Short mmCIF file of C-alpha atoms in Angstrom, two decimals:
data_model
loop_
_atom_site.label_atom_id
_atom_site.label_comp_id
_atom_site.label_asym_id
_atom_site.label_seq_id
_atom_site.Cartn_x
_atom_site.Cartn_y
_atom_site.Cartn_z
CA UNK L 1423 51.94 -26.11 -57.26
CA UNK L 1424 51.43 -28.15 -54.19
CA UNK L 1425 48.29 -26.06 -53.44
CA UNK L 1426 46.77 -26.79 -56.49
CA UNK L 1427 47.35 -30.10 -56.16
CA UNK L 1428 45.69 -30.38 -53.36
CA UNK L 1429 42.49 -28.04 -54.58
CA UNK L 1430 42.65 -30.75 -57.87
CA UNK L 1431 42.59 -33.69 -55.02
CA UNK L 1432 39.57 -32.09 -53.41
CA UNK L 1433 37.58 -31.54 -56.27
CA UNK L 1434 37.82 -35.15 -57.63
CA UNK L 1435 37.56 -36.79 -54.07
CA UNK L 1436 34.57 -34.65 -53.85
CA UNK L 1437 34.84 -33.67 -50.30
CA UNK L 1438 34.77 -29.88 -51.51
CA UNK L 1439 31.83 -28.09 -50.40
CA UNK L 1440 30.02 -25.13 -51.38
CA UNK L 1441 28.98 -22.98 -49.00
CA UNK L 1442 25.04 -20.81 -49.22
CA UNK L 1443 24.52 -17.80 -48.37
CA UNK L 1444 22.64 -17.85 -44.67
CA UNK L 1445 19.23 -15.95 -44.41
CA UNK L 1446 18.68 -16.70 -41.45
CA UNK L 1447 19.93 -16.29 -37.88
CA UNK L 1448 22.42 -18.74 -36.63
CA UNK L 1449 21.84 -21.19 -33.45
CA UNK L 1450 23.46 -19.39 -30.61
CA UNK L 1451 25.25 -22.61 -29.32
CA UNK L 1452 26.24 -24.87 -32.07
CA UNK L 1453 28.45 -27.97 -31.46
CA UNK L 1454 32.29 -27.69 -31.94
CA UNK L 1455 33.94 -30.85 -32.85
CA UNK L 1456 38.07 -31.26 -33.51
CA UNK L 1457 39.42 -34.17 -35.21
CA UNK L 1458 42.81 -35.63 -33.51
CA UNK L 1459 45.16 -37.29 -35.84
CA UNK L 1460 47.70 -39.10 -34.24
CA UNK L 1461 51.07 -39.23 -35.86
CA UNK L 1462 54.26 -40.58 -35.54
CA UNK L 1463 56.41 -38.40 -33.86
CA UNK L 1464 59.75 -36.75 -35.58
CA UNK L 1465 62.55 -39.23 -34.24
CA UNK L 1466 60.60 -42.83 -35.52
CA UNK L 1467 61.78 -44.21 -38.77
CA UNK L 1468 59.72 -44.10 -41.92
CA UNK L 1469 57.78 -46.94 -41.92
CA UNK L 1470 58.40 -50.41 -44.44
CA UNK L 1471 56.12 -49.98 -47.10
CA UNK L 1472 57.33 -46.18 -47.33
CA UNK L 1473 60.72 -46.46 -47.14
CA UNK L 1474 61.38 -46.88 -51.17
CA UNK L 1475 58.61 -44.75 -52.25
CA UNK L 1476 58.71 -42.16 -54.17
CA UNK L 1477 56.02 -40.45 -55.72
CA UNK L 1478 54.91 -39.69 -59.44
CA UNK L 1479 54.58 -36.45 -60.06
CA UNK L 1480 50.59 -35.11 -60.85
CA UNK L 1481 49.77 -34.16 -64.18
CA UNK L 1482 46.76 -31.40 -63.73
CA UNK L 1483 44.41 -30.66 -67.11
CA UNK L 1484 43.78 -26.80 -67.40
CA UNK L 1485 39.80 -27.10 -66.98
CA UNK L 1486 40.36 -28.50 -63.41
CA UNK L 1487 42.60 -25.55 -62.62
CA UNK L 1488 39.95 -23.27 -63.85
CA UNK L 1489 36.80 -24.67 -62.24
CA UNK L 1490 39.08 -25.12 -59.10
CA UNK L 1491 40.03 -21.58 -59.11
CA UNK L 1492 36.05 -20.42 -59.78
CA UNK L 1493 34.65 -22.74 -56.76
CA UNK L 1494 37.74 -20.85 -54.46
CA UNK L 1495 36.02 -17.61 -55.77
CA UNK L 1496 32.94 -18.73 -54.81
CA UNK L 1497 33.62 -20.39 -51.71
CA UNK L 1498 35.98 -17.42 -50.63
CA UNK L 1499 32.98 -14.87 -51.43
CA UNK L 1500 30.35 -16.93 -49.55
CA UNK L 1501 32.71 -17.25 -46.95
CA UNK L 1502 33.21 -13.30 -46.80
CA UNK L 1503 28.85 -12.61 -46.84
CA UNK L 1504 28.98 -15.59 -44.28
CA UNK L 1505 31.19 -13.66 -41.89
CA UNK L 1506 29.61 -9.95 -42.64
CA UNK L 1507 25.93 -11.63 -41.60
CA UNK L 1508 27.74 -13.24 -38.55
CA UNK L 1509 29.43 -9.72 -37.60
CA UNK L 1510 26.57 -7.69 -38.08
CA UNK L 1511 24.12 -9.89 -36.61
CA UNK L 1512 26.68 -9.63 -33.50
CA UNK L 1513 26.99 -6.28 -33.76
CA UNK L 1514 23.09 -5.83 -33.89
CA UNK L 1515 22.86 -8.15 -30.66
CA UNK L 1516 25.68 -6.03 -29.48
CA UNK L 1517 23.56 -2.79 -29.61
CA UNK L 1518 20.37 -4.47 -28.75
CA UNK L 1519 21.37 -6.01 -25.49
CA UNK L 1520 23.26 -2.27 -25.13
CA UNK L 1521 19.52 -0.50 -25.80
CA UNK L 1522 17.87 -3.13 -23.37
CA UNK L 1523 20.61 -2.08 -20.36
CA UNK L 1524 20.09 1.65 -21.18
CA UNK L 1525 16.44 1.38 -21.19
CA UNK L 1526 16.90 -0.64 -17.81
CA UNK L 1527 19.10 2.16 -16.30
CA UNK L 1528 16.43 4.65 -17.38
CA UNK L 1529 13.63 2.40 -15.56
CA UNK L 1530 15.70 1.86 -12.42
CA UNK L 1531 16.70 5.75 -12.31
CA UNK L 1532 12.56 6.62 -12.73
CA UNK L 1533 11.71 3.74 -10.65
CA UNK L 1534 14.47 5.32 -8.13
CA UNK L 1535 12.70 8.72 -8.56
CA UNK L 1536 9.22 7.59 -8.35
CA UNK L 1537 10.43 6.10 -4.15
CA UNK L 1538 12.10 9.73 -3.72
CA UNK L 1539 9.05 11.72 -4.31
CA UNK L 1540 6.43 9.25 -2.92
CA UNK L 1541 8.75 9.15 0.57
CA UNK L 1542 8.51 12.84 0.13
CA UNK L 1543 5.08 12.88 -0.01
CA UNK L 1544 4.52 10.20 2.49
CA UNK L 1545 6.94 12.85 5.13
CA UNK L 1546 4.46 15.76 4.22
CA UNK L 1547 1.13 13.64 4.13
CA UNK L 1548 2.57 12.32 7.90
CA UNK L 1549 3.76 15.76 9.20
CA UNK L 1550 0.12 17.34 8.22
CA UNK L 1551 -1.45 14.10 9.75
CA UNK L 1552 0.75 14.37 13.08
CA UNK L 1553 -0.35 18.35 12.64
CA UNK L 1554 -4.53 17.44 12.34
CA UNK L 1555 -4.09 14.88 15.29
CA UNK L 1556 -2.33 17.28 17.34
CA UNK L 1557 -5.13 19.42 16.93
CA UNK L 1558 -7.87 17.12 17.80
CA UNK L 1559 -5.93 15.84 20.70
CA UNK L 1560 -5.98 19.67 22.25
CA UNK L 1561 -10.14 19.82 21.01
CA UNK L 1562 -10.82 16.22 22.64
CA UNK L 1563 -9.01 17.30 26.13
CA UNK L 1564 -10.54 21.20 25.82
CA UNK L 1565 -13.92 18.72 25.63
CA UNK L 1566 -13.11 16.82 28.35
CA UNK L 1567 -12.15 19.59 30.43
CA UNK L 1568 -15.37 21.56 29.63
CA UNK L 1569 -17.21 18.28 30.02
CA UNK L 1570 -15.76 17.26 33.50
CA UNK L 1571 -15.82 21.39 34.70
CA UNK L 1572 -19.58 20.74 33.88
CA UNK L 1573 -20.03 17.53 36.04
CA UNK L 1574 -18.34 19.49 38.76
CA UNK L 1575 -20.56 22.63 37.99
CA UNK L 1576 -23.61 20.03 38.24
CA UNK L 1577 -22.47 18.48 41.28
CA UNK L 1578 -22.35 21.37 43.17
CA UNK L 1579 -25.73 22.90 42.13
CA UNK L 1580 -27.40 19.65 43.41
CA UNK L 1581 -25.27 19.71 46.66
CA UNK L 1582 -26.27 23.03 46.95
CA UNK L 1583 -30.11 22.29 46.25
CA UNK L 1584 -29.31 19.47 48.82
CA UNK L 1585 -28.30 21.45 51.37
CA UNK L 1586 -31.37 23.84 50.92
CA UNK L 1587 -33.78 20.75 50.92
CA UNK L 1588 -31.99 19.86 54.31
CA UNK L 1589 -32.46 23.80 55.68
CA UNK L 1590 -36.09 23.78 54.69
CA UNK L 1591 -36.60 20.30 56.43
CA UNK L 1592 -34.75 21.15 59.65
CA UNK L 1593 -37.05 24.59 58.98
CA UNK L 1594 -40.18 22.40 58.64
CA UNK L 1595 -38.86 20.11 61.49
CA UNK L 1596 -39.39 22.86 63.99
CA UNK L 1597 -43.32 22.51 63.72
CA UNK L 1598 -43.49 19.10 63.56
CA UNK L 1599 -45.81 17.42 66.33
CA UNK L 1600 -43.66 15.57 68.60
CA UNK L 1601 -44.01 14.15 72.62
CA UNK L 1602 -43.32 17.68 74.20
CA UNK L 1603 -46.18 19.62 72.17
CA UNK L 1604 -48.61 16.65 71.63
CA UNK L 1605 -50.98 17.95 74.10
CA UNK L 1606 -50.58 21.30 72.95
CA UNK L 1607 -51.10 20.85 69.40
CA UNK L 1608 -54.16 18.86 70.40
CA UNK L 1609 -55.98 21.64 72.07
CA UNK L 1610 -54.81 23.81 69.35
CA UNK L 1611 -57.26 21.16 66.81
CA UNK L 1612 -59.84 20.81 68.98
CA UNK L 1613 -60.15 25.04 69.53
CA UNK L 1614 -59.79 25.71 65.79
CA UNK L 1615 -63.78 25.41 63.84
CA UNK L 1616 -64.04 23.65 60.34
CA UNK L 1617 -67.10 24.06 58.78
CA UNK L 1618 -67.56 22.36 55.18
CA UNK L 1619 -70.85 23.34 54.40
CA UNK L 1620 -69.97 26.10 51.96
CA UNK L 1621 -70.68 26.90 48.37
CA UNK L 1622 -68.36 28.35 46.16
CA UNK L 1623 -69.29 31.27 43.50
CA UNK L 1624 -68.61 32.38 40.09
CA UNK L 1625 -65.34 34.24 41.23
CA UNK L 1626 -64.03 31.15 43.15
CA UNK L 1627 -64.83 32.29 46.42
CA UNK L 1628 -66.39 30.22 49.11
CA UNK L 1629 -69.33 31.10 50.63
CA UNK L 1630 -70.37 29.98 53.78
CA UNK L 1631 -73.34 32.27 54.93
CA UNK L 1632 -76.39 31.01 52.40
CA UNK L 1633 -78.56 33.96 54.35
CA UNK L 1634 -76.46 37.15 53.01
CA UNK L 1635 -74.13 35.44 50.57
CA UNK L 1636 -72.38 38.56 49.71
CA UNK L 1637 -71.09 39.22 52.81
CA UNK L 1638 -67.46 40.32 52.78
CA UNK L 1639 -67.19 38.52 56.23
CA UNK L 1640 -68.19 35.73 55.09
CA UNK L 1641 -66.48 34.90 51.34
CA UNK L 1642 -63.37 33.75 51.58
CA UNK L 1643 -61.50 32.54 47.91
CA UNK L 1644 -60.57 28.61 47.84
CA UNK L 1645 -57.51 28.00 48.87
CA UNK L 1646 -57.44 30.31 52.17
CA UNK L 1647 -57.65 29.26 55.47
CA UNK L 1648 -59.76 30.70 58.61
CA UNK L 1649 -56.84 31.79 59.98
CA UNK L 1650 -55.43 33.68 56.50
CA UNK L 1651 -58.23 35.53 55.74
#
């Protein structure tokens, strides 16, 4: 009786409220407000102008019952679809942000994968690089070595050709005219006969006797000395 009193209260001071059906999502932060009533506590006296009061009893008319007890209906079955929306649409956050760490997992194991197998290939691409340098460290010194054994191989053939240009000097040195065989060498010119009146024929040889120019005596080729022929 006394809730119906109160339901018939809150119908004609028309702070009842219908609630709508939400379509839409709900604010993710909404402000939360509490009313604080404060009262008299147990042990204080009634108060004066309550002290001889005593109430009249409500008299309530059977079509406010009824249209109170259809707006409870309502409200108590907009209040139920309320609460479904706001638990599914959890429960649909719930699986989304659930999908969004699983798919993050799956990225972080693949990303995790991805460094495994490119250090892998990085260690092979290095060991076949250490391999190919290796290789052309051994081909640069075998270079080197031929390179420096053919300096030395040079060096020696033109010490060598040196030492036979000094032979064929000191050689050569021996007939050189010097204080001791000046006089000599002297007499030698002035006893040895040049004569540069000569023709030369069609074979190349020089002829120096005009009067029988086919004598055997007296051709000599160019080139040859009175003393080589």
């Amino acid at each position: 009786m006394a809730g119906m009193s109160f339901l018939a209260a809150l119908v004609r001071s028309q702070n009842f409220v219908t609630l709508k059906m939400v379509t839409q999502e709900l604010p993710k932060v909404a402000s939360c407000y509490q009313t604080v009533r404060w009262r008299k506590s147990r042990w204080h006296p009634v108060s004066a102008s309550k002290k001889f009061y005593v109430p009249k009893p409500q008299v309530f008319h059977p079509e406010d019952t009824a249209e109170v007890k259809k707006r409870l209906h309502i409200y108590n079955t907009h209040l139920r679809a309320v609460r479904n929306f706001i638990t599914q649409t959890h429960q649909a956050d719930l699986a989304r942000r659930a999908m969004l760490k699983a798919q993050q997992t799956d990225e972080e194991e693949e990303f995790a994968w991805i460094m495994e197998e490119n250090n892998k290939w990085n260690s092979k691409v290095a060991a076949i690089r250490e391999s190919r340098q290796r290789e052309e460290q051994v081909q640069i010194q075998a270079r080197h070595d031929r390179q420096v054994a053919r300096r030395i191989k040079q060096k020696q053939m033109q010490e060598a050709q040196a030492h036979q240009v000094i032979l064929a000097n000191i050689e050569e040195s021996k007939n050189f005219i010097t204080e001791e065989n000046l006089d000599e060498e002297i007499e030698k010119l002035l006893n040895s006969r040049k004569d540069y009146n000569f023709a030369i024929d069609s074979s190349g040889k020089k002829v120096t006797d005009f009067d029988n120019p086919t004598s055997p005596k007296d051709s000599t080729p160019v080139g040859q000395t009175d003393s080589q022929r």
